[in-house]
GROMACS .gro file of C-alpha atoms in nm:
model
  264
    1UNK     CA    1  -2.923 -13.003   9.353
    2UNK     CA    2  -2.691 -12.727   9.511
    3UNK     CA    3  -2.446 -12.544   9.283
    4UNK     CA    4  -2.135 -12.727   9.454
    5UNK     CA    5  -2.299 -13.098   9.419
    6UNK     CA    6  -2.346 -13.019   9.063
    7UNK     CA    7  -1.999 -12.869   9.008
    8UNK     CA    8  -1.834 -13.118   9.216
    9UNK     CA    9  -2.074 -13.401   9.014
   10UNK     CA   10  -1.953 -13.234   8.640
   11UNK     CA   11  -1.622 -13.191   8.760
   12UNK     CA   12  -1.596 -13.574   8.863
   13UNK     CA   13  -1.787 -13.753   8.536
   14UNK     CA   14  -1.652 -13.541   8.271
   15UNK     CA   15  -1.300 -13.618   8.441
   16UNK     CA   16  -1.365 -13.978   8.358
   17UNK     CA   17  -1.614 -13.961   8.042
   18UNK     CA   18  -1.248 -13.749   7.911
   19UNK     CA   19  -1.027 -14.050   8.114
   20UNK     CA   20  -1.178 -14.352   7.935
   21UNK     CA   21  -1.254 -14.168   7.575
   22UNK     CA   22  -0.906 -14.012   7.519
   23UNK     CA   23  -0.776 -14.316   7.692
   24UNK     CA   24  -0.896 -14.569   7.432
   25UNK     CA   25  -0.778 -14.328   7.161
   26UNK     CA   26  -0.434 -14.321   7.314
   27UNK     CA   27  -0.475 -14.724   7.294
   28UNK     CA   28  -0.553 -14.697   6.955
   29UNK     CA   29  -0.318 -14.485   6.821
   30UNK     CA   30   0.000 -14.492   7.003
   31UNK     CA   31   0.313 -14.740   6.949
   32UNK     CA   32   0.363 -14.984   7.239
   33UNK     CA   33   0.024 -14.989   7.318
   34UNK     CA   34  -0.138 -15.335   7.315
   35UNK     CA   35  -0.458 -15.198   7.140
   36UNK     CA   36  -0.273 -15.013   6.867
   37UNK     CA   37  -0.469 -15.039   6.513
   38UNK     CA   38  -0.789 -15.148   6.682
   39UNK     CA   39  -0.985 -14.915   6.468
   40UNK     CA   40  -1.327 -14.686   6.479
   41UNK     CA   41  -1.528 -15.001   6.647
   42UNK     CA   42  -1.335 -15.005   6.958
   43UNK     CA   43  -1.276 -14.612   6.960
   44UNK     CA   44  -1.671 -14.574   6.932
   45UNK     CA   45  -1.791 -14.829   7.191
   46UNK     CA   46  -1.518 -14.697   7.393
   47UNK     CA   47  -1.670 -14.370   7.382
   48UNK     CA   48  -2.014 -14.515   7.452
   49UNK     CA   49  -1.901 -14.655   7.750
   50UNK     CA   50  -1.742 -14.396   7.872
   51UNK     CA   51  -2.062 -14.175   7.881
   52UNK     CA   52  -2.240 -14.496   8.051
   53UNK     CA   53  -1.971 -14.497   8.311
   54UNK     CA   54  -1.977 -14.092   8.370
   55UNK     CA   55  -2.319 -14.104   8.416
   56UNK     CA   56  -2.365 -14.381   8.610
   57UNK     CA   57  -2.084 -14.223   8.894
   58UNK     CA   58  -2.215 -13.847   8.810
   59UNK     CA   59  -2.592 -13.893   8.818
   60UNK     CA   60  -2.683 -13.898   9.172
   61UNK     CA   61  -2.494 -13.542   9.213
   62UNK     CA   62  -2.564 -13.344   8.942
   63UNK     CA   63  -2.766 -13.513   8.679
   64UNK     CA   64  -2.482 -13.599   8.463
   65UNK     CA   65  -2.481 -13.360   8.216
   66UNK     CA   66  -2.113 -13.393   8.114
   67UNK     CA   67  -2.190 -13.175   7.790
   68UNK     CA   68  -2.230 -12.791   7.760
   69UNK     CA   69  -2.468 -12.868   7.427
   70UNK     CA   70  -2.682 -13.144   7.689
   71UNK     CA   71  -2.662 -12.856   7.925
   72UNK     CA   72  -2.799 -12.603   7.692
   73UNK     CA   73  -3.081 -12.761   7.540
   74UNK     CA   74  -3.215 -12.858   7.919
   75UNK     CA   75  -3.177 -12.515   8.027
   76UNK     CA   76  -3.373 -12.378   7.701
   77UNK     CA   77  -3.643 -12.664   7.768
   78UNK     CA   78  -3.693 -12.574   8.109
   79UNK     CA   79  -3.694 -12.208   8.028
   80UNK     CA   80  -3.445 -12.186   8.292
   81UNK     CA   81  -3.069 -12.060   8.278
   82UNK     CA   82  -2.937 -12.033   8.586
   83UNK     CA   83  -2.735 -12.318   8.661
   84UNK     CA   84  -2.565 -12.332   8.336
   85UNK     CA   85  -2.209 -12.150   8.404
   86UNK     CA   86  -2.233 -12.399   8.723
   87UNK     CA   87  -2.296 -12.686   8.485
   88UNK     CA   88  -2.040 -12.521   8.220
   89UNK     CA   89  -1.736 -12.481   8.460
   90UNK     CA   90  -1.758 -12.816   8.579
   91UNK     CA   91  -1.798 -13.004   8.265
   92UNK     CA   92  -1.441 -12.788   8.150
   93UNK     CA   93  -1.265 -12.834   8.426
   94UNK     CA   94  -1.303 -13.147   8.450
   95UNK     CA   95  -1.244 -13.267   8.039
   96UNK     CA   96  -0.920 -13.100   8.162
   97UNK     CA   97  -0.852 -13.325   8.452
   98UNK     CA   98  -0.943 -13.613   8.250
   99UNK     CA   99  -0.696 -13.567   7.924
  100UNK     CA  100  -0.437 -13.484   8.185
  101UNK     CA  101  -0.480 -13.833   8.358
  102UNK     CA  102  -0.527 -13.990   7.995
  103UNK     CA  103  -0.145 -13.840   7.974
  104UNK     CA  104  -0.021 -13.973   8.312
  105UNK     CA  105  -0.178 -14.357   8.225
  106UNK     CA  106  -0.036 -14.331   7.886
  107UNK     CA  107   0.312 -14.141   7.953
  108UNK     CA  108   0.545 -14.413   7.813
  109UNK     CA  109   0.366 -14.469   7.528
  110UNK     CA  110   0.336 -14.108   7.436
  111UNK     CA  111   0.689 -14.054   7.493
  112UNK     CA  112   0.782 -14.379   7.243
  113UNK     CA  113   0.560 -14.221   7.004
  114UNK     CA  114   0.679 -13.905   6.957
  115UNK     CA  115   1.015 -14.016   6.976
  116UNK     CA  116   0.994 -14.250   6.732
  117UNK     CA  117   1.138 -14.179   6.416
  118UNK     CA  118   0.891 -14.295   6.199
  119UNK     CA  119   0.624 -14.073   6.324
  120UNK     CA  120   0.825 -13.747   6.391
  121UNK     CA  121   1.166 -13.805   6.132
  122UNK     CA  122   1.475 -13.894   6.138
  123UNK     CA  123   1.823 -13.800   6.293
  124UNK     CA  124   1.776 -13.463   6.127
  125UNK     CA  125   1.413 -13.373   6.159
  126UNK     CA  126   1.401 -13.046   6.411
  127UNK     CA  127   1.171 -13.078   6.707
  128UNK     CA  128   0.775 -13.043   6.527
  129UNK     CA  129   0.687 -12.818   6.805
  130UNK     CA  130   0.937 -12.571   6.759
  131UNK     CA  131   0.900 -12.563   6.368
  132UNK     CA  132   0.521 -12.508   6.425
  133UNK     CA  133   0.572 -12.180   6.640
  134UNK     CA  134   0.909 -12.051   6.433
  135UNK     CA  135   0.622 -12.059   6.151
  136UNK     CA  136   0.348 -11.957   6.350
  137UNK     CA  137   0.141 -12.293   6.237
  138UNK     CA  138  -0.134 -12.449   6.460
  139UNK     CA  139  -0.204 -12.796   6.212
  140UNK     CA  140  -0.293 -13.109   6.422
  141UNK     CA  141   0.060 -13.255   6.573
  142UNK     CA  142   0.110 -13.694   6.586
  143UNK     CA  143  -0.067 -13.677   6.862
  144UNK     CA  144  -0.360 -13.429   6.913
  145UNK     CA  145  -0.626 -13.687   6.844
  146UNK     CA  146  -0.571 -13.838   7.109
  147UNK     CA  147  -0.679 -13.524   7.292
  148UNK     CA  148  -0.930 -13.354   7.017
  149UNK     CA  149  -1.082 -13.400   6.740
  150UNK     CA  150  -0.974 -13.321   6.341
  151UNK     CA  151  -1.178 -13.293   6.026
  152UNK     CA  152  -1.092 -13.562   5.747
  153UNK     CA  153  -1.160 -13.270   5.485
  154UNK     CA  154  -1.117 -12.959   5.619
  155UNK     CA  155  -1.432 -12.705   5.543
  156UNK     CA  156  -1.556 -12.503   5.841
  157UNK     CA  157  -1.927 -12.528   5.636
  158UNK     CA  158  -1.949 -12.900   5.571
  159UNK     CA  159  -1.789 -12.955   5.916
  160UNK     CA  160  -2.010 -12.712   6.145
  161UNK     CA  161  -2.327 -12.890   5.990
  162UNK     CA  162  -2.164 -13.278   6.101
  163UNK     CA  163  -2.083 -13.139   6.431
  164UNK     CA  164  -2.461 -12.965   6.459
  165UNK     CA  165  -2.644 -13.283   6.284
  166UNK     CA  166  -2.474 -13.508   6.521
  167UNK     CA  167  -2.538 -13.331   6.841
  168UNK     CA  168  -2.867 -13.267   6.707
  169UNK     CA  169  -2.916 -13.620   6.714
  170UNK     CA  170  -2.762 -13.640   7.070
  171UNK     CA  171  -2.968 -13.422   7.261
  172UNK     CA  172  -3.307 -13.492   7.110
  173UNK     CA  173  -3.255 -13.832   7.233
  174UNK     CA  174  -3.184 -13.700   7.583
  175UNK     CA  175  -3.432 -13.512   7.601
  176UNK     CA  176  -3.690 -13.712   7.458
  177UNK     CA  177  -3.557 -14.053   7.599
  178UNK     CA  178  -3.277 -13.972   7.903
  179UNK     CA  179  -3.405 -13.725   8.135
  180UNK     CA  180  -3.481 -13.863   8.489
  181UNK     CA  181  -3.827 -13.809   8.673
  182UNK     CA  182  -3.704 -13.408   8.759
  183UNK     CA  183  -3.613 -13.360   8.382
  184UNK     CA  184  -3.283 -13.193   8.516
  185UNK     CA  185  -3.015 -13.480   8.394
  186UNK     CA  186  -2.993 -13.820   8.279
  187UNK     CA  187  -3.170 -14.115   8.482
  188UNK     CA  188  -3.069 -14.479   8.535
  189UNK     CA  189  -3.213 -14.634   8.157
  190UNK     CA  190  -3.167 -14.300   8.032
  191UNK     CA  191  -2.771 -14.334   8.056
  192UNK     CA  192  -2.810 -14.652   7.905
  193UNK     CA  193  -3.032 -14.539   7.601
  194UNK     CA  194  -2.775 -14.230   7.560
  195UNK     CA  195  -2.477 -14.404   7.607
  196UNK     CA  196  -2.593 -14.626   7.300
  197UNK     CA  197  -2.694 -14.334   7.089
  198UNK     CA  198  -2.309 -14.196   7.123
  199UNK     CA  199  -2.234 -14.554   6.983
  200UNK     CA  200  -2.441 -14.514   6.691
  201UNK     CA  201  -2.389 -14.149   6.636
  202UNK     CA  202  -1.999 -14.250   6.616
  203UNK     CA  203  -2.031 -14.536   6.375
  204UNK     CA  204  -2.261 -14.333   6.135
  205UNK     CA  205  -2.164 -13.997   6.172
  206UNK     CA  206  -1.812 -14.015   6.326
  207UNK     CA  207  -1.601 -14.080   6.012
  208UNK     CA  208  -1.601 -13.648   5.887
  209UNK     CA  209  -1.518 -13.507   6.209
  210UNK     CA  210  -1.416 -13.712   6.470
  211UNK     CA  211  -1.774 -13.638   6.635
  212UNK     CA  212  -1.641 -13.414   6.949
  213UNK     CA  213  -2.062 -13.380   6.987
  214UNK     CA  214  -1.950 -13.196   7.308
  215UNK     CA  215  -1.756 -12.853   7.336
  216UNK     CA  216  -1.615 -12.939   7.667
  217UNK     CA  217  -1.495 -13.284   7.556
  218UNK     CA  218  -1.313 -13.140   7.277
  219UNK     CA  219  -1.217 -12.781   7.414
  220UNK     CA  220  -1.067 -12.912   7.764
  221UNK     CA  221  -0.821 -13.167   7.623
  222UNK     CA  222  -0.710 -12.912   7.358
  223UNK     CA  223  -0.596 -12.680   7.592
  224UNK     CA  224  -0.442 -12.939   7.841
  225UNK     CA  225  -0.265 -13.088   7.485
  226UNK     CA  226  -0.122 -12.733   7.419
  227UNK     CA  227   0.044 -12.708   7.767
  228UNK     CA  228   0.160 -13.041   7.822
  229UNK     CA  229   0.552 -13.086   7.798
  230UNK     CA  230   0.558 -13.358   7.548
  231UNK     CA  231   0.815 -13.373   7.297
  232UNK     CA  232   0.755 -13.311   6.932
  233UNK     CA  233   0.391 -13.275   6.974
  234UNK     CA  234   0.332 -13.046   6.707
  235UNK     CA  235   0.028 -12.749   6.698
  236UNK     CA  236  -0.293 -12.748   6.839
  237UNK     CA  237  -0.521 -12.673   6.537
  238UNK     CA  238  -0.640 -12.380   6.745
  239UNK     CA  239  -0.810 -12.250   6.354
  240UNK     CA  240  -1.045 -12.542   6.394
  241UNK     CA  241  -1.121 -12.554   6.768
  242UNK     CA  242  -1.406 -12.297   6.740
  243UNK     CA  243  -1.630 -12.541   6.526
  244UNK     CA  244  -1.650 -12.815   6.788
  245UNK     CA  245  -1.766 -12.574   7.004
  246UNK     CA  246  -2.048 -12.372   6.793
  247UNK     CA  247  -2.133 -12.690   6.586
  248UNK     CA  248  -2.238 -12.856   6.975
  249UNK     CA  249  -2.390 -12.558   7.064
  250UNK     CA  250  -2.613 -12.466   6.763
  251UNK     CA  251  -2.742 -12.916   6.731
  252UNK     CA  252  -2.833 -12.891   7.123
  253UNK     CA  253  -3.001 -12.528   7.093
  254UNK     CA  254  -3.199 -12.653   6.749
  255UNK     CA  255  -3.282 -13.029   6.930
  256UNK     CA  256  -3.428 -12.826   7.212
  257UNK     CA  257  -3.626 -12.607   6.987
  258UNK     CA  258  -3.786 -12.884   6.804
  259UNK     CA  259  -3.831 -13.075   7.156
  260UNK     CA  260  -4.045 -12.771   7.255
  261UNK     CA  261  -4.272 -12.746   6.944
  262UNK     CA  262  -4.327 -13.074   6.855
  263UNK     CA  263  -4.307 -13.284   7.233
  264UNK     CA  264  -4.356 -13.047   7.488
   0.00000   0.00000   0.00000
């Protein structure tokens, strides 16, 4: 694989892996939506499928990769680093693309959201955004979970280890059960098998964190969430966006450790 297939092929999957998992989170959660209230069984099979779908369109050009932490625990299997700020560009660039198209498919329904005055106040309330930068807050606004995720009960400790445990769980089962013939990405059963593990890894281990299981995934939409012009949106939660970075990170480095002592 050349360095522009597999930054073209990132680019393009993690584009729609962002697409169709932010976009059935927007269905979930936002007013005038017909899937509003659908709940954690349609957000985590939507997830699933989304990887299936990524990989299935990304494979043939780069492997399909469509996580930094996937990325990272290939390159420290192969003993080989080379092509990860290839792989790492892509797969950010692209979760960008993607939550900005999740915005363009959803822009009514954002807009009746965050206009609403049950969500953001009354006649009265000021505009959230503006409060949260006159007092130099960054909490979660209405509608950053659509873009990224949010802790349940906030503790960088207890959340770094759900965010490590369940990408842990991720990329051990790539690498043990994904990887085409090459061993550089995810093959044809192997996007199946992984696409079912992010099913189960959301209905078991989604309920602390959110399960962003991917820096990329959660990083990318964050920052397109932050620029976006939409109307009381509220902060970013830029004091919690480190940990579903590192937490990815440290699971796929540790999964890739263990892969090469006890499998390799």
């Amino acid at each position: 694989m050349s360095s522009s297939d597999i930054f073209i092929g990132e680019t393009i999957g993690t584009a729609i892996l962002i697409l169709l998992g932010a976009g059935v989170c927007a269905a979930v959660t936002l007013k005038a939506s017909k899937a509003r209230n659908a709940g954690w069984l349609a957000i985590s099979f939507g997830w699933g499928f989304a990887v299936l779908t990524a990989v299935y369109i990304s494979g043939p050009l780069s492997g399909a990769h469509l996580n930094p932490a996937v990325t990272l625990a290939i390159a420290i299997k192969d003993h080989d680093f080379s092509d990860l700020p290839v792989y790492w560009g892509g797969q950010l660039l692209g979760a960008m693309i993607g939550a900005a198209l999740t915005w363009i498919a959803y822009y009514g329904q954002f807009h009746a959201h965050l206009t609403d005055r049950e969500v953001v106040g009354g006649p009265g309330a000021q505009d959230t955004r503006v409060k949260a930068v006159e007092a130099q807050e960054t909490k979660a606004g209405p509608v950053l979970g659509v873009f990224s995720t949010g802790p349940e009960i906030r503790n960088a400790v207890l959340n770094i280890a759900t965010e490590v445990i369940g990408t842990f769980v991720l990329c051990l089962a790539v690498l043990t059960q994904g990887l085409n013939d090459s061993g550089k990405g995810l093959g044809v059963v192997g996007g199946l098998i992984t696409a079912l593990v992010v099913v189960s890894i959301g209905l078991s281990l989604g309920g602390p964190t959110g399960y962003a299981i991917n820096p990329a995934r959660d990083l990318g939409p964050r920052i397109v969430h932050a620029l976006l012009p939409l109307p009381n949106k509220g902060g970013s939660d830029w004091s919690y966006a480190w940990i579903p970075v590192a937490g990815p990170l440290i699971g796929g480095a540790i999964a890739a450790g263990l892969y090469n002592v006890a499998f390799a």
